[in-house]
mmCIF file of C-alpha atoms in Angstrom:
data_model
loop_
_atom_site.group_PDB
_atom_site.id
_atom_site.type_symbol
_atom_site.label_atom_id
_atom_site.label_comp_id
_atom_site.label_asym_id
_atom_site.label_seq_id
_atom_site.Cartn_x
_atom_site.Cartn_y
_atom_site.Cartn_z
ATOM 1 C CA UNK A 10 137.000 -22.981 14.769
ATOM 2 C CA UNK A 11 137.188 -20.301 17.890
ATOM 3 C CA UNK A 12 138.459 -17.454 18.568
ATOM 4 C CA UNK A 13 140.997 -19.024 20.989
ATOM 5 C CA UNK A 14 142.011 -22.143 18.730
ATOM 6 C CA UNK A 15 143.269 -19.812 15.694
ATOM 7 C CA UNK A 16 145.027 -17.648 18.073
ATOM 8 C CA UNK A 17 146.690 -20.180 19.493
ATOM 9 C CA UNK A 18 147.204 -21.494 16.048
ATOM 10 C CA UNK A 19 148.544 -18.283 14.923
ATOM 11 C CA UNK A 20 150.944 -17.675 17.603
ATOM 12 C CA UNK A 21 152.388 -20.935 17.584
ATOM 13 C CA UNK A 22 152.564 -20.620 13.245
ATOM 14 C CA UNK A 23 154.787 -16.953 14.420
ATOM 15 C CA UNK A 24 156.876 -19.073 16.597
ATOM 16 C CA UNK A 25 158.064 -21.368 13.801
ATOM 17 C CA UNK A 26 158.693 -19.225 11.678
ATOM 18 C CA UNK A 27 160.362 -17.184 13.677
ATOM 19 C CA UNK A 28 162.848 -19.389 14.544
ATOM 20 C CA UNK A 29 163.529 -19.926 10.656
ATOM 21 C CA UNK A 30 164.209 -16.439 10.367
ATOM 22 C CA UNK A 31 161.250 -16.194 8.121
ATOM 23 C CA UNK A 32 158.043 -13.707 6.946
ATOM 24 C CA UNK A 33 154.810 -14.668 5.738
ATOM 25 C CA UNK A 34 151.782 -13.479 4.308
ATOM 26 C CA UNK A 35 148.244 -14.672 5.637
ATOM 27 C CA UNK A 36 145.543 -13.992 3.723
ATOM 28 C CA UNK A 37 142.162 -14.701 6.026
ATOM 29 C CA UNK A 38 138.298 -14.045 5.367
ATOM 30 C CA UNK A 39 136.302 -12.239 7.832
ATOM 31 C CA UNK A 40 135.231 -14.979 9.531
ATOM 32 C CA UNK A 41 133.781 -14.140 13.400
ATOM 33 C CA UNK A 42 136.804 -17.009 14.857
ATOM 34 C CA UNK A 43 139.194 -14.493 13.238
ATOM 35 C CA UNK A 44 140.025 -11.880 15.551
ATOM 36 C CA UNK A 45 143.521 -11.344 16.017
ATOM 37 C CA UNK A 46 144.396 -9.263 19.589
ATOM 38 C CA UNK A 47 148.387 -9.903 19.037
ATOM 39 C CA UNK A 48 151.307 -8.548 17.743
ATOM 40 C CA UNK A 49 152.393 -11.289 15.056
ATOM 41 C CA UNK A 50 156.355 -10.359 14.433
ATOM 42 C CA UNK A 51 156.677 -12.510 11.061
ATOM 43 C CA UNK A 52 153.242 -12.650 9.900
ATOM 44 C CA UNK A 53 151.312 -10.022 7.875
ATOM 45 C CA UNK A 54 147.231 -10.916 7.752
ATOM 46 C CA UNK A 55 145.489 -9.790 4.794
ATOM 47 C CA UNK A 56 142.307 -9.888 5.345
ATOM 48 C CA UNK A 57 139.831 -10.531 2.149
ATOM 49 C CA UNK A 58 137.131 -7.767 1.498
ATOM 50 C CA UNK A 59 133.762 -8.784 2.891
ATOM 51 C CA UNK A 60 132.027 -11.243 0.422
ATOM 52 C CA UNK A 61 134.612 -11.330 -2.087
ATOM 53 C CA UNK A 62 135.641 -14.972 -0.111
ATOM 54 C CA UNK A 63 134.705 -17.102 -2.575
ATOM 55 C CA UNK A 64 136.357 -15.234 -5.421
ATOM 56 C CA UNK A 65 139.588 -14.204 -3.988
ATOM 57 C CA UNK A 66 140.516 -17.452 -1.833
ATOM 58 C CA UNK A 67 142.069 -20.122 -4.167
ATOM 59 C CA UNK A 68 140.472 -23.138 -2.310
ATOM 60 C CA UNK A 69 137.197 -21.569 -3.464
ATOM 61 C CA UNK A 70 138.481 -22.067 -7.309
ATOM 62 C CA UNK A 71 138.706 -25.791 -7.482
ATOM 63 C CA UNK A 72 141.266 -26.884 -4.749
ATOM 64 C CA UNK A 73 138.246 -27.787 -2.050
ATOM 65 C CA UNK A 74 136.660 -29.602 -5.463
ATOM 66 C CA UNK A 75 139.515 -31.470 -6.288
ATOM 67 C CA UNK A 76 139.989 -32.953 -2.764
ATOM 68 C CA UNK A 77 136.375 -33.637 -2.678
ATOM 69 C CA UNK A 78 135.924 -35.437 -5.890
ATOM 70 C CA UNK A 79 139.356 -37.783 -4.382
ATOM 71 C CA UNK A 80 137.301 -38.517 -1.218
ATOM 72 C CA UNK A 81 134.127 -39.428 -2.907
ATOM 73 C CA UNK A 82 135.938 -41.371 -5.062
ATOM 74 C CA UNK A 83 137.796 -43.729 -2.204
ATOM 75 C CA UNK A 84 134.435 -43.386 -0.213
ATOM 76 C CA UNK A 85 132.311 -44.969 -3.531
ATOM 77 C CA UNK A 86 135.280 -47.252 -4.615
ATOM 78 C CA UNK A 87 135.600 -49.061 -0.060
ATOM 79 C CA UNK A 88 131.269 -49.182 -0.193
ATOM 80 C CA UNK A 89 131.201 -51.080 -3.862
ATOM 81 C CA UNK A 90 133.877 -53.243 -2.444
ATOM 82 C CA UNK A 91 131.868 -53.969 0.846
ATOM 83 C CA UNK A 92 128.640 -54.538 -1.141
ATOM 84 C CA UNK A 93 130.182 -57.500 -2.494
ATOM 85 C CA UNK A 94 130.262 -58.884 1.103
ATOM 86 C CA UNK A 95 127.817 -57.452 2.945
ATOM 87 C CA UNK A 96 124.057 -58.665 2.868
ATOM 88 C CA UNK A 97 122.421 -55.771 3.844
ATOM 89 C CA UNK A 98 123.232 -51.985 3.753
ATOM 90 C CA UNK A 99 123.569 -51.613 7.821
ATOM 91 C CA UNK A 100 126.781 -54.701 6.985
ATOM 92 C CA UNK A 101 128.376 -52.138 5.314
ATOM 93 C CA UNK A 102 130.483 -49.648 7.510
ATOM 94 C CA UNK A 103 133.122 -46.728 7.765
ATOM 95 C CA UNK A 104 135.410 -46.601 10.507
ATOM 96 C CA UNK A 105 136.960 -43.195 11.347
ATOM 97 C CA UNK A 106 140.166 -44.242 10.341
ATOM 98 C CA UNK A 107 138.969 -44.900 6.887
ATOM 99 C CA UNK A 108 137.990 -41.579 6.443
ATOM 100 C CA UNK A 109 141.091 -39.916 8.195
ATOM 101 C CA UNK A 110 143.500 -42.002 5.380
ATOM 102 C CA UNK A 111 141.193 -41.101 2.851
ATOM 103 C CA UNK A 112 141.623 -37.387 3.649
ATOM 104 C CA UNK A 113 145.123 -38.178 3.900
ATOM 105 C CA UNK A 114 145.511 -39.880 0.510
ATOM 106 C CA UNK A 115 142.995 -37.216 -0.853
ATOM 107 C CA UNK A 116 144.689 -34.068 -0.109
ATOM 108 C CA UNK A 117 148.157 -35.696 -1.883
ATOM 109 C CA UNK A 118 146.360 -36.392 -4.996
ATOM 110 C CA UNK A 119 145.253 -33.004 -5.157
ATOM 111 C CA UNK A 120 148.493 -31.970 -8.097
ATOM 112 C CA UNK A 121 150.702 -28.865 -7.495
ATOM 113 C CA UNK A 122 149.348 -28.141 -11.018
ATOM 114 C CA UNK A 123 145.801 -27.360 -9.234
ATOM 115 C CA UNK A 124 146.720 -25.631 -6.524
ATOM 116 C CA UNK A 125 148.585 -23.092 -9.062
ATOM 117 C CA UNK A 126 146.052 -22.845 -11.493
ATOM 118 C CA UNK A 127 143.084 -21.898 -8.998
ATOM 119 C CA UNK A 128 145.668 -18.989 -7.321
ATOM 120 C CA UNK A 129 145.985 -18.271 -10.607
ATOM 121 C CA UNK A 130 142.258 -18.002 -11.062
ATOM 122 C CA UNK A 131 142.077 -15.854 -7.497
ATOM 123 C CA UNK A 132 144.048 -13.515 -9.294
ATOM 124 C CA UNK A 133 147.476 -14.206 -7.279
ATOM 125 C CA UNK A 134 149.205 -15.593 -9.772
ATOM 126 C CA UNK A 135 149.628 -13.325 -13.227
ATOM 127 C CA UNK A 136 149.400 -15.759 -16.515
ATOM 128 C CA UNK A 137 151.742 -14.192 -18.090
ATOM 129 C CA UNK A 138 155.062 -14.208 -15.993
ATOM 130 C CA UNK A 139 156.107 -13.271 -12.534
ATOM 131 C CA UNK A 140 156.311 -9.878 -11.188
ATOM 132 C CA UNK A 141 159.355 -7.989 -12.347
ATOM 133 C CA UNK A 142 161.953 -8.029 -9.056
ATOM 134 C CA UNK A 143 162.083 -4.467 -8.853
ATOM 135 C CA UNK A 144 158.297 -4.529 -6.862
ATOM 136 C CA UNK A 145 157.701 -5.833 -3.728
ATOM 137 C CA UNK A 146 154.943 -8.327 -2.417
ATOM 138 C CA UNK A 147 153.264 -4.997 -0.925
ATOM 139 C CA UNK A 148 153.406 -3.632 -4.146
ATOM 140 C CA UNK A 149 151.866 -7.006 -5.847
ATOM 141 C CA UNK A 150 149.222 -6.921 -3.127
ATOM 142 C CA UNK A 151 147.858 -3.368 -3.447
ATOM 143 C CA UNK A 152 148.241 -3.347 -7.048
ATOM 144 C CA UNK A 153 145.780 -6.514 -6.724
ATOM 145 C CA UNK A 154 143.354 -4.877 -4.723
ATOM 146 C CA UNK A 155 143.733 -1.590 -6.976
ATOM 147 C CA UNK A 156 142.498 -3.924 -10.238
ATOM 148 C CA UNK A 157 140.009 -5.578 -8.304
ATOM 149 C CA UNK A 158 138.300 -2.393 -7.046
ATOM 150 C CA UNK A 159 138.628 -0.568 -10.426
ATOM 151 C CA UNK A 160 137.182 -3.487 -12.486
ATOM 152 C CA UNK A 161 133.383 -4.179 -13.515
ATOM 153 C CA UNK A 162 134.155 -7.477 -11.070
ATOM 154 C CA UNK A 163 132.062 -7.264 -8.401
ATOM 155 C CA UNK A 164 134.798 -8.104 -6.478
#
């Protein structure tokens, strides 16, 4: 990733929404590639405090393991079924498409179910029940921060 690719990303991601009349919420690590130098009129970046990544971002709390464990398990499953055939292990090969319809098929077996329990584990997502109406997603965001700063976490 550079600079100029997630700008360009992020400008274009405005754009759409945009058009749909929309807001959105970004919440980004502090990664160097992540240097925003323009005005975004429909999305808000939150940026994560430094080294709290891999507790606060939800792909951290299983998502990224979930896909993975998929992949491997197309990856192991097309190699046992090319053993059969091949003689030796240089008979035995992965073509780029493979792997780009095994990300494909990967990342769609990854269940809704996961991606809500691991922003549940980042803390976005309160186990009990939703946010009463009367706050705002500012309000839900700061008081996040607030319980993250004032626990024994060392978040």
């Amino acid at each position: 990733m550079t600079c100029n690719l997630f700008t360009d990303w992020l400008i274009t991601i405005n754009n759409q929404i945009k058009k749909k009349n929309r807001k959105t919420l970004l919440f980004i690590d502090n990664a160097p590639c992540h240097v925003i130098n323009h005005d975004l009129s429909n999305i808000k970046i939150v940026f994560f405090p430094p080294n709290t990544t891999s507790k606060c971002q939800p792909l951290d709390q299983g998502v990224i393991h979930s896909f993975k464990c998929y992949y491997r398990q197309k990856l192991v499953k097309h190699i046992i079924a090319q053993c059969t055939l091949a003689q030796t292990a240089d008979q035995i090969s992965i073509t780029v498409l493979d792997a780009i319809k095994w990300i494909d098929l990967s990342w769609k077996s990854v269940t809704e179910n996961t991606i809500k329990n691991c922003f549940r584990a980042a803390g976005f997502i309160r186990s009990s029940s939703t946010p009463s109406s009367s706050m705002t997603n500012m309000d839900i965001i700061v008081e996040i921060n607030i319980e993250s700063n004032n626990s024994d976490n060392p978040l």
